[in-house]
Amino acid sequence: MLSRVEEKGHLRHAVSGRTFIYSAVEAPQSLAIRAVRQIVEKFCAGSVEQLLVGMVTNDLIDAADLRRLAGKVAKARTKKGETK
């Protein structure tokens, strides 16, 4: 199974003695971002807002988390030169 995933380009391996050591080709954060995009498209009709509201409604994110995230979003926008 791992060799099939490697053939698809998602894994690579190194050999240590007689052992194959597999590692991901893509960084974990990149994989997470791609997975979230798929969730938003498939389950939230493309709406990130719908995903976030669902996370708040179902207690996955609390008010303190939202304030911290809003601060990070504002900081990222400032770095990109966005105003809003």
XYZ file of N, CA, C and O in Angstrom:
336
model
N 0.827 -1.189 0.000
C 0.000 0.000 0.000
C 0.880 1.266 0.000
O 0.614 2.197 -0.739
N 1.920 1.279 0.819
C 2.786 2.459 0.856
C 3.482 2.690 -0.477
O 3.681 3.837 -0.886
N 3.840 1.614 -1.156
C 4.503 1.796 -2.448
C 3.554 2.437 -3.459
O 3.978 3.238 -4.291
N 2.258 2.107 -3.385
C 1.288 2.741 -4.288
C 1.166 4.237 -3.993
O 1.101 5.055 -4.908
N 1.150 4.581 -2.707
C 1.079 5.994 -2.333
C 2.351 6.714 -2.774
O 2.310 7.852 -3.241
N 3.480 6.029 -2.681
C 4.746 6.605 -3.143
C 4.717 6.815 -4.655
O 5.165 7.853 -5.154
N 4.175 5.856 -5.396
C 4.076 5.989 -6.855
C 3.243 7.203 -7.250
O 3.496 7.824 -8.277
N 2.253 7.527 -6.429
C 1.408 8.691 -6.701
C 2.089 10.006 -6.331
O 1.564 11.077 -6.579
N 3.274 9.919 -5.702
C 4.039 11.116 -5.397
C 3.787 11.728 -4.034
O 4.229 12.842 -3.762
N 3.067 11.022 -3.144
C 2.750 11.579 -1.831
C 3.780 11.217 -0.766
O 3.853 11.866 0.268
N 4.544 10.168 -1.010
C 5.558 9.707 -0.061
C 6.887 9.533 -0.770
O 6.946 9.416 -1.986
N 7.933 9.469 0.024
C 9.247 9.063 -0.468
C 9.814 8.133 0.596
O 9.322 8.103 1.723
N 10.832 7.388 0.219
C 11.419 6.509 1.230
C 12.935 6.526 1.162
O 13.519 6.863 0.138
N 13.513 6.186 2.287
C 14.954 5.990 2.394
C 15.134 4.582 2.954
O 14.241 4.043 3.600
N 16.276 4.006 2.692
C 16.541 2.658 3.176
C 17.582 2.731 4.283
O 18.627 3.354 4.127
N 17.269 2.105 5.393
C 18.194 2.018 6.521
C 18.347 0.538 6.851
O 17.451 -0.070 7.428
N 19.443 -0.021 6.395
C 19.604 -1.470 6.542
C 18.604 -2.167 5.640
O 18.606 -1.973 4.436
N 17.736 -2.954 6.249
C 16.682 -3.632 5.479
C 15.327 -2.968 5.656
O 14.305 -3.503 5.232
N 15.319 -1.798 6.277
C 14.064 -1.117 6.597
C 13.841 0.074 5.669
O 14.747 0.871 5.449
N 12.626 0.174 5.136
C 12.235 1.346 4.362
C 11.657 2.351 5.352
O 10.774 2.026 6.137
N 12.151 3.577 5.290
C 11.638 4.643 6.145
C 10.916 5.637 5.249
O 11.537 6.292 4.409
N 9.601 5.726 5.429
C 8.770 6.583 4.593
C 8.570 7.937 5.244
O 8.483 8.057 6.464
N 8.487 8.965 4.405
C 8.171 10.307 4.884
C 7.307 11.008 3.839
O 7.343 10.679 2.653
N 6.542 11.962 4.305
C 5.654 12.712 3.418
C 6.464 13.640 2.524
O 7.483 14.185 2.941
N 6.010 13.807 1.303
C 6.655 14.724 0.369
C 6.227 16.160 0.669
O 7.025 17.079 0.619
N 4.973 16.317 1.032
C 4.401 17.636 1.271
C 4.421 17.958 2.773
O 4.241 17.072 3.603
N 4.613 19.216 3.104
C 4.625 19.641 4.508
C 3.246 19.431 5.138
O 2.223 19.581 4.460
N 3.190 19.098 6.428
C 1.903 18.850 7.098
C 0.914 20.005 6.961
O -0.278 19.778 6.753
N 1.392 21.244 7.054
C 0.478 22.382 6.942
C -0.145 22.454 5.542
O -1.318 22.750 5.396
N 0.629 22.145 4.513
C 0.098 22.145 3.149
C -0.974 21.085 2.979
O -1.995 21.317 2.329
N -0.746 19.920 3.564
C -1.747 18.856 3.511
C -3.025 19.276 4.225
O -4.135 19.040 3.733
N -2.875 19.906 5.384
C -4.031 20.357 6.154
C -4.827 21.402 5.366
O -6.058 21.352 5.332
N -4.132 22.324 4.734
C -4.803 23.362 3.951
C -5.589 22.740 2.804
O -6.745 23.093 2.554
N -4.973 21.788 2.126
C -5.672 21.121 1.020
C -6.897 20.366 1.528
O -7.969 20.406 0.918
N -6.773 19.700 2.670
C -7.896 18.955 3.242
C -9.043 19.894 3.628
O -10.216 19.605 3.350
N -8.712 21.027 4.231
C -9.749 21.986 4.620
C -10.445 22.548 3.387
O -11.678 22.693 3.361
N -9.674 22.837 2.341
C -10.300 23.330 1.095
C -11.300 22.316 0.554
O -12.384 22.680 0.098
N -10.938 21.042 0.594
C -11.846 19.996 0.114
C -13.096 19.926 0.983
O -14.210 19.772 0.470
N -12.933 20.053 2.299
C -14.088 20.036 3.203
C -15.009 21.214 2.911
O -16.227 21.059 2.824
N -14.420 22.400 2.745
C -15.222 23.593 2.460
C -16.003 23.410 1.158
O -17.198 23.706 1.093
N -15.346 22.902 0.132
C -16.019 22.709 -1.154
C -17.106 21.635 -1.081
O -18.213 21.831 -1.560
N -16.796 20.494 -0.472
C -17.726 19.364 -0.475
C -18.877 19.503 0.509
O -19.997 19.084 0.223
N -18.613 20.066 1.685
C -19.621 20.044 2.737
C -20.197 21.408 3.093
O -21.205 21.486 3.791
N -19.574 22.476 2.644
C -20.011 23.818 3.034
C -20.321 24.694 1.832
O -20.302 25.926 1.941
N -20.559 24.081 0.694
C -20.914 24.814 -0.525
C -19.909 25.922 -0.848
O -20.269 26.977 -1.341
N -18.637 25.688 -0.523
C -17.593 26.654 -0.822
C -17.503 27.814 0.156
O -16.740 28.744 -0.049
N -18.283 27.760 1.238
C -18.340 28.875 2.185
C -17.493 28.606 3.420
O -17.838 27.779 4.263
N -16.398 29.353 3.549
C -15.559 29.259 4.745
C -16.359 29.751 5.949
O -16.252 29.210 7.049
N -17.196 30.762 5.729
C -18.041 31.282 6.807
C -18.937 30.178 7.373
O -19.063 30.023 8.590
N -19.535 29.386 6.496
C -20.391 28.291 6.938
C -19.602 27.281 7.778
O -20.081 26.801 8.797
N -18.384 26.986 7.376
C -17.532 26.076 8.140
C -17.247 26.645 9.530
O -17.394 25.950 10.541
N -16.856 27.913 9.596
C -16.521 28.532 10.879
C -17.732 28.647 11.806
O -17.633 28.372 13.004
N -18.877 29.016 11.253
C -20.092 29.100 12.064
C -20.433 27.713 12.628
O -20.779 27.575 13.805
N -20.279 26.686 11.814
C -20.521 25.323 12.288
C -19.557 24.924 13.387
O -19.939 24.247 14.353
N -18.318 25.358 13.281
C -17.332 25.039 14.308
C -17.663 25.736 15.630
O -17.521 25.152 16.698
N -18.153 26.975 15.559
C -18.551 27.698 16.764
C -19.808 27.060 17.355
O -19.878 26.795 18.560
N -20.784 26.789 16.515
C -22.041 26.207 16.964
C -21.822 24.868 17.667
O -22.497 24.552 18.638
N -20.862 24.109 17.182
C -20.604 22.781 17.748
C -19.446 22.765 18.742
O -18.888 21.723 19.054
N -19.112 23.952 19.256
C -18.104 24.106 20.315
C -16.719 23.587 19.952
O -15.958 23.164 20.825
N -16.348 23.628 18.674
C -14.978 23.304 18.281
C -14.068 24.507 18.504
O -12.872 24.346 18.739
N -14.633 25.704 18.412
C -13.894 26.941 18.628
C -14.699 27.779 19.615
O -15.907 27.937 19.462
N -14.033 28.342 20.615
C -14.726 29.209 21.567
C -14.400 30.678 21.263
O -13.630 30.987 20.359
N -14.982 31.573 22.035
C -14.822 33.011 21.790
C -13.360 33.446 21.873
O -12.913 34.271 21.068
N -12.617 32.903 22.818
C -11.200 33.283 22.953
C -10.406 32.858 21.720
O -9.561 33.607 21.230
N -10.695 31.661 21.215
C -10.033 31.192 19.988
C -10.352 32.119 18.825
O -9.476 32.468 18.029
N -11.617 32.514 18.717
C -12.032 33.400 17.619
C -11.316 34.748 17.697
O -10.870 35.276 16.672
N -11.192 35.309 18.899
C -10.486 36.592 19.039
C -9.019 36.447 18.634
O -8.477 37.302 17.930
N -8.396 35.362 19.059
C -6.989 35.135 18.711
C -6.836 34.970 17.195
O -5.943 35.545 16.583
N -7.738 34.208 16.593
C -7.683 34.010 15.136
C -7.930 35.312 14.388
O -7.281 35.583 13.376
N -8.877 36.120 14.871
C -9.153 37.409 14.225
C -7.907 38.290 14.251
O -7.600 38.974 13.262
N -7.177 38.256 15.354
C -5.930 39.015 15.439
C -4.907 38.526 14.438
O -4.215 39.320 13.784
N -4.798 37.214 14.297
C -3.839 36.649 13.335
C -4.234 36.982 11.908
O -3.377 37.280 11.069
N -5.537 36.956 11.619
C -6.013 37.301 10.274
C -5.698 38.763 9.977
O -5.204 39.090 8.892
N -5.956 39.644 10.945
C -5.667 41.075 10.750
C -4.179 41.286 10.505
O -3.794 42.064 9.623
N -3.345 40.597 11.255
C -1.896 40.725 11.085
C -1.469 40.226 9.698
O -0.657 40.861 9.020
N -2.020 39.104 9.261
C -1.682 38.560 7.942
C -2.123 39.502 6.826
O -1.415 39.683 5.849
N -3.296 40.105 6.993
C -3.790 41.045 5.983
C -2.888 42.268 5.893
O -2.637 42.800 4.818
N -2.431 42.742 7.043
C -1.529 43.894 7.077
C -0.237 43.574 6.330
O 0.249 44.382 5.548
N 0.284 42.370 6.549
C 1.506 41.965 5.849
C 1.295 41.894 4.349
O 2.198 42.191 3.571
N 0.091 41.494 3.923
C -0.204 41.401 2.490
C -0.570 42.742 1.894
O -0.740 42.866 0.693
N -0.750 43.754 2.741
C -1.102 45.081 2.244
C -2.591 45.269 2.015
O -3.009 46.194 1.356
N -3.415 44.372 2.578
C -4.869 44.481 2.428
C -5.417 45.423 3.479
O -4.902 45.524 4.576
N -6.499 46.080 3.126
C -7.208 46.912 4.101
C -8.666 46.491 4.087
O -9.293 46.390 3.036
N -9.202 46.274 5.255
C -10.623 45.937 5.381
C -10.916 45.607 6.801
O -10.221 44.978 7.510
